[in-house]
Amino acid sequence: MPLAQSKNTVGLGRAILNRRAKEAKQRNQTEFHTTDLNNYGSVSNLRSVTHEGDLEEFLNTASLADADFTAERRSGGVTVITAPDRERTRHNPYLLTGQEEQEVLKKHVQNKERLRVPRRPEWTSATTRAQLERAEKDGFLDWRRGLAELQEGVGLVLTPFERNLEVWRQLWRVIERSHLVVQIVDARNPLRFRCEDLEKYVASLGIGSTNGIEYLDDTSEHKGPRTNLLLINKADLLDDQQRKYWADYFDAQGIQYAFFSAANAAAIQLARAEHEERLPPN
């Protein structure tokens, strides 16, 4: 007996895909907002990479830096030498004593500004593609080195993060061409999934066009033209009082937000479809 198919044809992801399909029109593109897949190898370059072994990390870093190196094959195979103090960053972070936990939390607060979304370098209409690509690689390497210093020097244990430059390039270009940037978070713990630095990044971008992009500093009287929106998904899992508490908090913080429930939207569509089925044919 075949399995029953779900009648849930409404969801946030499906709505985004449908919207994207409707607006999939050819627009004037520039080489600053597109990725030439042939130039970078293949579509596989756009895969997400959140973990690398020591050898992979070394090879990828050398590739980004355009460094030349020679591999020497020995009878024992490939040997990766790891600094002794690096092992201490691999221990289970949940086995901390109370004092150690306080020290770690203190380090998190002290280094919060260093845990940032990598920024795309500024560019103008006079910037060549080769210059921009080189600047992107250099900036990304500096960002990776900063995170490595936090791990090995400060002793922080970082959660998995995106290590593929091509994925970050897609984010940069999408943000530059967007008017509204939406972060989708789980209503059961919105702050857990919210990225404050992404909001700062979006707000700091000046007017983006084919003429270039620049960043606005904190002292600038003007704000960027892009808007941030926090979309609180699965809002049906909260009761009215909980939603009110969160609404009061976001209002006090000056955060633009909206509650969304895919389950409620699916129920509405299903009821509408059943009503239409009961209508007599014309």
Coordinates of C-alpha atoms in Angstrom, one line a residue:
M1 CA 0.0 0.0 0.0
P2 CA 1.6 3.3 -1.0
L3 CA 2.4 5.8 1.7
A4 CA 0.0 8.8 2.0
Q5 CA 1.4 12.0 0.7
S6 CA 1.4 15.0 2.9
K7 CA -1.1 17.7 2.0
N8 CA 1.2 20.4 3.5
T9 CA 2.1 22.4 0.4
V10 CA 2.7 25.6 2.3
G11 CA 5.9 26.4 4.2
L12 CA 8.4 29.1 4.6
G13 CA 10.9 27.4 2.4
R14 CA 8.4 26.6 -0.3
A15 CA 7.1 30.1 -0.2
I16 CA 10.6 31.5 -0.8
L17 CA 11.1 29.0 -3.7
N18 CA 7.8 29.9 -5.3
R19 CA 8.6 33.6 -5.0
R20 CA 12.0 33.1 -6.5
A21 CA 10.6 31.1 -9.4
K22 CA 8.1 33.9 -10.2
E23 CA 10.7 36.6 -10.2
A24 CA 13.4 34.6 -12.1
K25 CA 14.0 37.1 -14.8
Q26 CA 17.1 38.0 -16.7
R27 CA 18.6 41.1 -15.2
N28 CA 21.7 43.1 -16.1
Q29 CA 24.5 41.4 -14.3
T30 CA 28.0 42.6 -13.5
E31 CA 31.0 40.4 -12.9
F32 CA 31.1 41.8 -9.3
H33 CA 27.7 40.2 -8.5
T34 CA 28.1 36.8 -10.2
T35 CA 30.2 33.7 -9.9
D36 CA 31.8 32.3 -13.0
L37 CA 31.7 28.6 -12.2
N38 CA 34.1 27.7 -15.0
N39 CA 36.6 30.1 -13.5
Y40 CA 36.4 28.6 -10.1
G41 CA 36.3 25.0 -11.2
S42 CA 32.8 23.5 -10.9
V43 CA 29.6 23.7 -9.0
S44 CA 31.1 21.6 -6.2
N45 CA 33.1 24.7 -5.2
L46 CA 29.8 26.1 -3.8
R47 CA 29.4 23.2 -1.3
S48 CA 29.3 24.1 2.4
V49 CA 32.5 23.3 4.3
T50 CA 32.2 23.5 8.1
H51 CA 35.0 21.2 9.1
E52 CA 38.5 20.6 7.7
G53 CA 41.2 18.2 8.8
D54 CA 44.7 19.5 9.5
L55 CA 45.9 18.6 6.0
E56 CA 42.8 20.0 4.2
E57 CA 43.1 23.2 6.2
F58 CA 46.8 23.6 5.2
L59 CA 46.2 22.9 1.5
N60 CA 43.2 25.2 1.3
T61 CA 45.0 28.0 3.1
A62 CA 47.9 27.7 0.8
S63 CA 45.6 27.8 -2.2
L64 CA 43.9 31.0 -1.0
A65 CA 47.3 32.6 -0.5
D66 CA 48.5 31.4 -3.9
A67 CA 51.5 29.9 -2.1
D68 CA 53.8 27.3 -3.8
F69 CA 54.9 24.3 -1.8
T70 CA 56.4 20.9 -2.4
A71 CA 55.0 17.7 -0.9
E72 CA 57.5 15.1 0.1
R73 CA 56.4 11.5 0.1
R74 CA 57.9 9.3 2.8
S75 CA 57.5 5.6 3.6
G76 CA 55.4 6.4 6.6
G77 CA 52.9 8.4 4.6
V78 CA 51.8 11.9 5.3
T79 CA 52.8 13.3 8.7
V80 CA 51.0 16.3 10.2
I81 CA 52.7 18.0 13.0
T82 CA 50.4 19.7 15.5
A83 CA 51.4 22.2 18.2
P84 CA 51.2 20.6 21.6
D85 CA 49.0 23.3 23.1
R86 CA 46.4 22.8 20.3
E87 CA 45.2 19.6 21.9
R88 CA 43.8 21.6 24.9
T89 CA 41.3 23.3 22.5
R90 CA 39.8 19.9 21.6
H91 CA 38.6 18.9 25.0
N92 CA 34.9 18.6 25.7
P93 CA 33.7 22.1 26.6
Y94 CA 31.0 20.6 28.8
L95 CA 33.5 19.2 31.3
L96 CA 34.4 22.6 32.7
T97 CA 34.6 23.3 36.4
G98 CA 32.6 26.3 37.7
Q99 CA 35.7 28.5 37.7
E100 CA 36.7 27.5 34.2
E101 CA 33.2 28.2 33.0
Q102 CA 33.3 31.7 34.4
E103 CA 36.7 32.2 32.7
V104 CA 35.4 31.0 29.4
L105 CA 32.3 33.3 29.6
K106 CA 34.6 36.2 30.4
K107 CA 36.7 35.4 27.3
H108 CA 33.5 35.3 25.2
V109 CA 32.5 38.8 26.3
Q110 CA 36.0 40.2 25.8
N111 CA 36.3 38.8 22.2
K112 CA 32.8 39.2 21.1
E113 CA 33.7 41.9 18.5
R114 CA 36.3 39.5 17.0
L115 CA 33.6 36.9 16.2
R116 CA 32.4 38.6 13.1
V117 CA 30.9 37.8 9.7
P118 CA 33.7 38.3 7.2
R119 CA 33.3 41.5 5.2
R120 CA 33.8 41.9 1.5
P121 CA 36.4 44.4 0.6
E122 CA 35.2 47.8 -0.7
W123 CA 35.4 48.2 -4.5
T124 CA 34.7 50.8 -7.1
S125 CA 34.0 50.8 -10.8
A126 CA 37.7 51.1 -11.3
T127 CA 38.5 47.9 -9.5
T128 CA 39.4 45.0 -11.8
R129 CA 38.0 41.6 -11.3
A130 CA 41.5 40.2 -10.5
Q131 CA 42.1 43.0 -7.9
L132 CA 38.8 42.3 -6.2
E133 CA 39.3 38.5 -6.2
R134 CA 42.8 39.0 -4.6
A135 CA 41.4 41.4 -2.0
E136 CA 38.6 38.9 -1.1
K137 CA 41.1 36.1 -0.6
D138 CA 43.4 38.3 1.5
G139 CA 40.5 39.5 3.6
F140 CA 39.2 36.0 4.1
L141 CA 42.6 34.7 5.1
D142 CA 42.9 37.5 7.7
W143 CA 39.5 36.5 9.1
R144 CA 40.5 32.8 9.3
R145 CA 43.8 33.7 11.0
G146 CA 41.8 35.8 13.5
L147 CA 39.6 32.8 14.4
A148 CA 42.7 30.5 14.6
E149 CA 44.3 32.9 17.0
L150 CA 41.1 32.8 19.2
Q151 CA 41.3 29.0 19.2
E152 CA 45.0 28.5 19.8
G153 CA 46.0 31.7 21.5
V154 CA 42.9 32.6 23.6
G155 CA 41.7 29.0 24.0
L156 CA 38.2 29.4 22.8
V157 CA 36.2 26.5 21.5
L158 CA 34.4 27.6 18.3
T159 CA 31.3 26.0 16.9
P160 CA 31.5 24.8 13.3
F161 CA 31.6 27.7 10.9
E162 CA 31.6 28.1 7.1
R163 CA 35.2 27.8 5.7
N164 CA 34.4 27.9 2.0
L165 CA 35.1 31.4 0.5
E166 CA 32.7 30.7 -2.4
V167 CA 29.8 30.4 0.0
W168 CA 30.7 33.7 1.6
R169 CA 30.9 35.3 -1.8
Q170 CA 27.4 34.3 -2.5
L171 CA 26.2 35.9 0.8
W172 CA 28.1 39.2 0.0
R173 CA 26.6 39.5 -3.4
V174 CA 23.1 38.7 -2.4
I175 CA 23.2 41.3 0.4
E176 CA 24.6 44.0 -1.9
R177 CA 21.8 43.5 -4.3
S178 CA 19.0 43.2 -1.6
H179 CA 16.7 45.8 -0.1
L180 CA 15.5 43.5 2.7
V181 CA 17.6 40.9 4.5
V182 CA 15.5 38.4 6.5
Q183 CA 16.9 36.2 9.3
I184 CA 14.7 33.2 10.0
V185 CA 14.9 32.1 13.7
D186 CA 13.1 29.5 15.8
A187 CA 10.4 31.0 18.0
R188 CA 11.4 28.6 20.9
N189 CA 14.7 30.5 21.2
P190 CA 15.1 33.4 18.8
L191 CA 18.3 34.8 20.3
R192 CA 20.0 31.5 20.0
F193 CA 19.9 31.6 16.2
R194 CA 20.0 35.4 15.6
C195 CA 23.2 36.8 14.2
E196 CA 23.7 40.3 15.5
D197 CA 26.8 40.9 13.5
L198 CA 25.1 40.1 10.3
E199 CA 22.6 42.9 11.1
K200 CA 25.5 45.2 11.7
Y201 CA 27.1 44.2 8.4
V202 CA 23.8 44.8 6.5
A203 CA 23.3 48.2 8.1
S204 CA 26.9 49.3 7.4
L205 CA 26.7 48.8 3.7
G206 CA 26.3 51.9 1.6
I207 CA 24.5 52.2 -1.7
G208 CA 25.5 49.2 -3.8
S209 CA 25.4 49.4 -7.5
T210 CA 27.6 48.7 -10.6
N211 CA 29.7 51.7 -9.4
G212 CA 30.9 50.0 -6.3
I213 CA 30.3 49.4 -2.6
E214 CA 31.5 51.2 0.5
Y215 CA 31.0 50.9 4.2
L216 CA 29.4 53.4 6.6
D217 CA 31.2 53.9 9.9
D218 CA 29.4 54.2 13.3
T219 CA 29.8 58.0 13.2
S220 CA 28.0 58.4 9.9
E221 CA 24.8 60.4 10.0
H222 CA 23.3 58.3 7.2
K223 CA 22.1 54.7 7.4
G224 CA 22.5 52.1 4.8
P225 CA 19.5 51.6 2.4
R226 CA 19.0 47.9 3.4
T227 CA 16.6 46.8 6.1
N228 CA 16.9 43.9 8.5
L229 CA 14.0 41.7 9.5
L230 CA 13.9 39.0 12.1
L231 CA 11.3 36.4 11.0
I232 CA 10.2 34.3 14.0
N233 CA 9.2 30.9 12.6
K234 CA 7.1 28.3 14.3
A235 CA 5.3 31.0 16.2
D236 CA 2.4 28.6 16.8
L237 CA 4.5 26.8 19.4
L238 CA 4.3 29.9 21.6
D239 CA 1.2 31.1 23.4
D240 CA -0.2 34.6 23.2
Q241 CA 1.6 35.7 26.4
Q242 CA 5.0 34.4 25.2
R243 CA 4.6 36.2 21.9
K244 CA 3.8 39.4 23.7
Y245 CA 6.9 39.1 25.9
W246 CA 9.1 38.6 22.8
A247 CA 7.3 41.4 21.0
D248 CA 8.0 43.8 23.9
Y249 CA 11.6 42.8 24.0
F250 CA 12.2 43.3 20.3
D251 CA 10.4 46.6 20.4
A252 CA 12.6 47.8 23.2
Q253 CA 15.7 46.7 21.3
G254 CA 14.6 48.4 18.1
I255 CA 14.5 45.2 16.1
Q256 CA 12.1 44.8 13.2
Y257 CA 10.4 41.4 13.5
A258 CA 7.4 39.4 12.3
F259 CA 5.9 36.2 13.7
F260 CA 5.2 33.4 11.2
S261 CA 3.6 29.9 11.4
A262 CA 3.9 27.5 8.5
A263 CA 1.5 25.1 10.3
N264 CA -1.2 27.8 10.4
A265 CA -0.7 28.7 6.8
A266 CA -1.0 25.1 5.8
A267 CA -4.2 24.7 7.7
I268 CA -5.7 27.7 6.1
Q269 CA -4.8 26.5 2.6
L270 CA -6.1 23.0 3.3
A271 CA -9.4 24.5 4.5
R272 CA -9.7 26.6 1.4
A273 CA -9.0 23.7 -0.8
E274 CA -11.6 21.5 0.9
H275 CA -14.1 24.4 0.6
E276 CA -13.4 24.7 -3.1
E277 CA -14.0 21.0 -3.6
R278 CA -17.4 21.2 -2.1
L279 CA -18.5 24.0 -4.4
P280 CA -20.7 22.9 -7.3
P281 CA -19.0 23.0 -10.7
N282 CA -19.8 26.0 -12.9

